[in-house]
GROMACS .gro file of C-alpha atoms in nm:
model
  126
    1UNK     CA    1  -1.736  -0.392   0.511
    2UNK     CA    2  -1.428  -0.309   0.276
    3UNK     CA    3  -1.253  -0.578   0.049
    4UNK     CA    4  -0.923  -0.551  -0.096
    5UNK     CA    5  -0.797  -0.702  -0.429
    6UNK     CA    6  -0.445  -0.613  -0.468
    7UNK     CA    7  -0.232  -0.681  -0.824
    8UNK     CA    8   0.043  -0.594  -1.077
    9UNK     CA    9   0.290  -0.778  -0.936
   10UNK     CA   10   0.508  -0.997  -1.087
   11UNK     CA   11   0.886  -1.021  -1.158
   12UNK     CA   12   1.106  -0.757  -1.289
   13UNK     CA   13   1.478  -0.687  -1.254
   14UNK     CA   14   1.694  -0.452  -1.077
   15UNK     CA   15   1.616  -0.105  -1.150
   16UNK     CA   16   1.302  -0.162  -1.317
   17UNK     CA   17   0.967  -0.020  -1.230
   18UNK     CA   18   0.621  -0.160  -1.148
   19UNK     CA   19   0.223  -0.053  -1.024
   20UNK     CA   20   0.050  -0.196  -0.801
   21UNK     CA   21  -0.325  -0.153  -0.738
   22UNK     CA   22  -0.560  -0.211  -0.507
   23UNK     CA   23  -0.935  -0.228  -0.616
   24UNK     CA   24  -1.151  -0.175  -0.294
   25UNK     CA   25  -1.515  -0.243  -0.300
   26UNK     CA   26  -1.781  -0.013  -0.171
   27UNK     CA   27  -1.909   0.344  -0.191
   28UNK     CA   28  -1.680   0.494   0.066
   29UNK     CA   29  -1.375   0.444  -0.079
   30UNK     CA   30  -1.317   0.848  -0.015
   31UNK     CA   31  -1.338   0.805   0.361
   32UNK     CA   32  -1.080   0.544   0.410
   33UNK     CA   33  -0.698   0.537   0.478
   34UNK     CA   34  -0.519   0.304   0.239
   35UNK     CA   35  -0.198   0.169   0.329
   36UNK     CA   36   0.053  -0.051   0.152
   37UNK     CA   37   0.286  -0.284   0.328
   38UNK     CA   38   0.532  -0.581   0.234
   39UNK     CA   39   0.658  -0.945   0.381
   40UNK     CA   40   0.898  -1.087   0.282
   41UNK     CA   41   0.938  -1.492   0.390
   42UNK     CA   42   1.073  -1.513   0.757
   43UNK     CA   43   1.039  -1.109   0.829
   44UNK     CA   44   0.791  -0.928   0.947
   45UNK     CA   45   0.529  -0.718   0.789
   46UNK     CA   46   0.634  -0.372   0.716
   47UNK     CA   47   0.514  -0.035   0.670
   48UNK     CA   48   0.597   0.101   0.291
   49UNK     CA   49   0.340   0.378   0.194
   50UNK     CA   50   0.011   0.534   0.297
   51UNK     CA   51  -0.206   0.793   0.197
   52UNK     CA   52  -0.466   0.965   0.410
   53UNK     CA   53  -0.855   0.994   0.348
   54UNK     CA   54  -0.800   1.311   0.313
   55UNK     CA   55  -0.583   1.285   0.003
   56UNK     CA   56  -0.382   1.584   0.208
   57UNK     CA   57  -0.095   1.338   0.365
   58UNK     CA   58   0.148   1.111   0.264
   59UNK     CA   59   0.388   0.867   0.492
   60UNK     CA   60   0.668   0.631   0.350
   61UNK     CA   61   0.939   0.427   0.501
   62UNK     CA   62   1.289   0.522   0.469
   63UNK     CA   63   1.385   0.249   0.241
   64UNK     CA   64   1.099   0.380  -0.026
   65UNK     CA   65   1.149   0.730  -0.008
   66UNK     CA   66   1.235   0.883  -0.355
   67UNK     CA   67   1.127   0.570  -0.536
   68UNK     CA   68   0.810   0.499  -0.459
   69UNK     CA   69   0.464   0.699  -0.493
   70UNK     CA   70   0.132   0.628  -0.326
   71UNK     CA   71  -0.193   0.785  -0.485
   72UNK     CA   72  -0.526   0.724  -0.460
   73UNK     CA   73  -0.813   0.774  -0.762
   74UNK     CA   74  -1.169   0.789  -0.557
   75UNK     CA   75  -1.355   0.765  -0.901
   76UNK     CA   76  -1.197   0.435  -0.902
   77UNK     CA   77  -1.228   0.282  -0.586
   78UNK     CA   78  -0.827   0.258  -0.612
   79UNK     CA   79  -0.508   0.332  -0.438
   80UNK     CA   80  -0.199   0.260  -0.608
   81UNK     CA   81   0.195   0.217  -0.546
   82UNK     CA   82   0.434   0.343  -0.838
   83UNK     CA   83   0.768   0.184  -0.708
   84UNK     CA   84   1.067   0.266  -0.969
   85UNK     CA   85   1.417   0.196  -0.893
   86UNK     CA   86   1.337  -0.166  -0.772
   87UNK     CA   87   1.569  -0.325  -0.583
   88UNK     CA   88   1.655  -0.714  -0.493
   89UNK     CA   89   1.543  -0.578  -0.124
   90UNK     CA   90   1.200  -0.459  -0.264
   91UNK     CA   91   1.132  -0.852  -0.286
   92UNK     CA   92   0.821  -0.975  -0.092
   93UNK     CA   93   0.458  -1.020  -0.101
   94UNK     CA   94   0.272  -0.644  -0.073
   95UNK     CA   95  -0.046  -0.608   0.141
   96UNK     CA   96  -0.267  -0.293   0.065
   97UNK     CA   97  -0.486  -0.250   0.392
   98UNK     CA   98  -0.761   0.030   0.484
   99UNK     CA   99  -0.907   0.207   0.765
  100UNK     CA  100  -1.167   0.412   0.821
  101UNK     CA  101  -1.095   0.804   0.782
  102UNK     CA  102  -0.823   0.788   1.101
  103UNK     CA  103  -0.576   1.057   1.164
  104UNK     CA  104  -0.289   1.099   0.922
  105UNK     CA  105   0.012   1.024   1.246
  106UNK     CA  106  -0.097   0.666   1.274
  107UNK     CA  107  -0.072   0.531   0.891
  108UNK     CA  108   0.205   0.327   0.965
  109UNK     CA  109   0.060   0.130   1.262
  110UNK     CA  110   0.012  -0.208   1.084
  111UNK     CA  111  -0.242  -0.292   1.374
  112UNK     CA  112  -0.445   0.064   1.304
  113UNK     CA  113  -0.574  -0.095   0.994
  114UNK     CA  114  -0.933  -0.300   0.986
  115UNK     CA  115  -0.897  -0.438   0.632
  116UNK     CA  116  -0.648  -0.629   0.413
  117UNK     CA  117  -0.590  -0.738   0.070
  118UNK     CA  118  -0.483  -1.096   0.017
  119UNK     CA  119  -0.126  -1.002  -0.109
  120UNK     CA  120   0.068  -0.990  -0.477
  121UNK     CA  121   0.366  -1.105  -0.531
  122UNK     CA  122   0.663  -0.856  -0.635
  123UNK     CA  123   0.987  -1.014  -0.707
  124UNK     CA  124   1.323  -0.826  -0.821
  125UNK     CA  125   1.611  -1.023  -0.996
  126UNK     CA  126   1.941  -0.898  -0.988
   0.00000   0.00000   0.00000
Protein backbone atom coordinates (compact mmCIF):
# COMPACT_ATOMS: atom_id res chain seq x y z
CA UNK A 1 0.00 0.00 0.00
CA UNK A 2 2.91 2.54 0.88
CA UNK A 3 6.31 2.66 -1.11
CA UNK A 4 9.39 4.16 0.05
CA UNK A 5 12.16 5.83 -2.07
CA UNK A 6 14.81 6.93 0.19
CA UNK A 7 18.00 9.36 -1.08
CA UNK A 8 20.68 12.04 -0.46
CA UNK A 9 23.14 9.94 0.56
CA UNK A 10 26.42 9.84 -0.46
CA UNK A 11 29.91 10.48 1.07
CA UNK A 12 30.94 13.33 3.16
CA UNK A 13 33.62 13.76 5.83
CA UNK A 14 33.78 14.06 9.47
CA UNK A 15 31.78 16.79 10.77
CA UNK A 16 29.94 17.49 7.74
CA UNK A 17 26.23 17.51 7.27
CA UNK A 18 23.73 15.75 4.98
CA UNK A 19 19.54 15.23 4.16
CA UNK A 20 18.06 12.49 3.59
CA UNK A 21 14.54 12.02 2.15
CA UNK A 22 12.13 9.74 1.81
CA UNK A 23 9.42 10.20 -0.97
CA UNK A 24 6.38 7.93 0.00
CA UNK A 25 3.67 7.30 -2.45
CA UNK A 26 0.01 7.61 -1.76
CA UNK A 27 -2.64 9.96 -0.38
CA UNK A 28 -2.20 9.12 3.25
CA UNK A 29 1.01 10.11 3.79
CA UNK A 30 -0.55 12.26 6.96
CA UNK A 31 -1.69 9.09 8.71
CA UNK A 32 1.50 7.22 8.80
CA UNK A 33 4.50 6.91 11.23
CA UNK A 34 7.80 7.36 9.43
CA UNK A 35 10.82 6.02 10.86
CA UNK A 36 14.47 6.13 9.89
CA UNK A 37 16.93 3.45 10.73
CA UNK A 38 20.62 2.43 9.71
CA UNK A 39 22.88 -0.94 8.99
CA UNK A 40 25.84 -0.93 8.88
CA UNK A 41 27.69 -4.33 7.21
CA UNK A 42 27.77 -7.17 9.90
CA UNK A 43 25.42 -5.15 12.61
CA UNK A 44 22.16 -5.07 13.02
CA UNK A 45 19.51 -2.68 11.99
CA UNK A 46 19.03 0.16 14.29
CA UNK A 47 16.62 2.59 15.44
CA UNK A 48 17.87 6.41 14.59
CA UNK A 49 14.76 8.76 14.34
CA UNK A 50 10.99 8.76 14.08
CA UNK A 51 8.31 11.04 13.92
CA UNK A 52 4.69 10.34 14.75
CA UNK A 53 1.51 10.73 12.45
CA UNK A 54 0.63 13.07 14.51
CA UNK A 55 3.52 15.42 13.78
CA UNK A 56 3.19 15.91 17.89
CA UNK A 57 6.22 13.32 18.84
CA UNK A 58 9.59 12.81 18.20
CA UNK A 59 12.01 9.66 19.30
CA UNK A 60 15.86 9.41 18.58
CA UNK A 61 18.58 7.13 19.66
CA UNK A 62 21.16 8.23 21.99
CA UNK A 63 23.92 8.28 19.54
CA UNK A 64 21.76 10.97 17.27
CA UNK A 65 20.53 13.11 19.80
CA UNK A 66 21.62 16.81 19.25
CA UNK A 67 22.71 16.10 15.71
CA UNK A 68 20.16 14.84 13.97
CA UNK A 69 16.46 16.15 13.11
CA UNK A 70 13.50 14.20 11.80
CA UNK A 71 10.57 16.20 10.08
CA UNK A 72 7.99 15.40 8.02
CA UNK A 73 6.31 17.83 5.05
CA UNK A 74 2.64 16.12 4.35
CA UNK A 75 2.26 18.47 1.23
CA UNK A 76 5.09 16.47 0.06
CA UNK A 77 4.55 13.05 0.73
CA UNK A 78 8.09 13.36 2.65
CA UNK A 79 9.87 12.73 5.83
CA UNK A 80 13.30 13.77 6.12
CA UNK A 81 16.59 13.29 8.36
CA UNK A 82 18.90 16.48 8.80
CA UNK A 83 22.02 14.70 10.39
CA UNK A 84 24.95 17.42 11.06
CA UNK A 85 27.95 16.62 12.98
CA UNK A 86 28.56 13.32 10.99
CA UNK A 87 30.63 11.02 12.35
CA UNK A 88 32.85 7.90 10.94
CA UNK A 89 30.15 5.87 13.25
CA UNK A 90 27.18 7.47 11.31
CA UNK A 91 28.48 5.07 8.39
CA UNK A 92 25.85 2.59 7.02
CA UNK A 93 23.05 2.13 4.71
CA UNK A 94 19.70 4.20 6.16
CA UNK A 95 16.22 2.58 5.85
CA UNK A 96 13.17 5.03 6.15
CA UNK A 97 10.14 2.66 7.06
CA UNK A 98 6.28 3.57 7.79
CA UNK A 99 3.38 2.46 9.68
CA UNK A 100 0.10 3.17 9.83
CA UNK A 101 -0.97 6.03 12.42
CA UNK A 102 0.38 3.68 15.62
CA UNK A 103 1.02 5.09 18.99
CA UNK A 104 3.97 7.40 19.45
CA UNK A 105 5.82 4.65 22.47
CA UNK A 106 6.46 2.06 19.82
CA UNK A 107 8.46 4.14 16.97
CA UNK A 108 11.48 2.46 17.64
CA UNK A 109 10.25 -1.18 17.32
CA UNK A 110 11.95 -2.02 13.97
CA UNK A 111 9.32 -4.95 13.69
CA UNK A 112 6.21 -2.26 14.38
CA UNK A 113 6.83 -1.00 10.94
CA UNK A 114 4.80 -2.50 7.66
CA UNK A 115 6.82 -0.65 5.01
CA UNK A 116 10.46 -0.04 3.96
CA UNK A 117 12.50 1.92 1.66
CA UNK A 118 15.19 0.10 -0.26
CA UNK A 119 18.13 1.91 1.57
CA UNK A 120 20.83 4.93 0.62
CA UNK A 121 24.01 4.81 1.25
CA UNK A 122 25.67 7.40 3.82
CA UNK A 123 29.31 7.16 4.22
CA UNK A 124 31.61 9.46 6.57
CA UNK A 125 35.46 9.72 5.95
CA UNK A 126 37.61 10.69 8.57
Amino acid sequence: QVQLVESGGGLVQAGGSLRLSCAASGRTFSSYTMGWFRQAPGKERDFIAAIHWSGGSTDYADSVKGRFTISRDNAKNTVYLQMNSLKPEDTAVYYCAARFRGTAQAMGNIPWYNYWGQGTQVTVSS
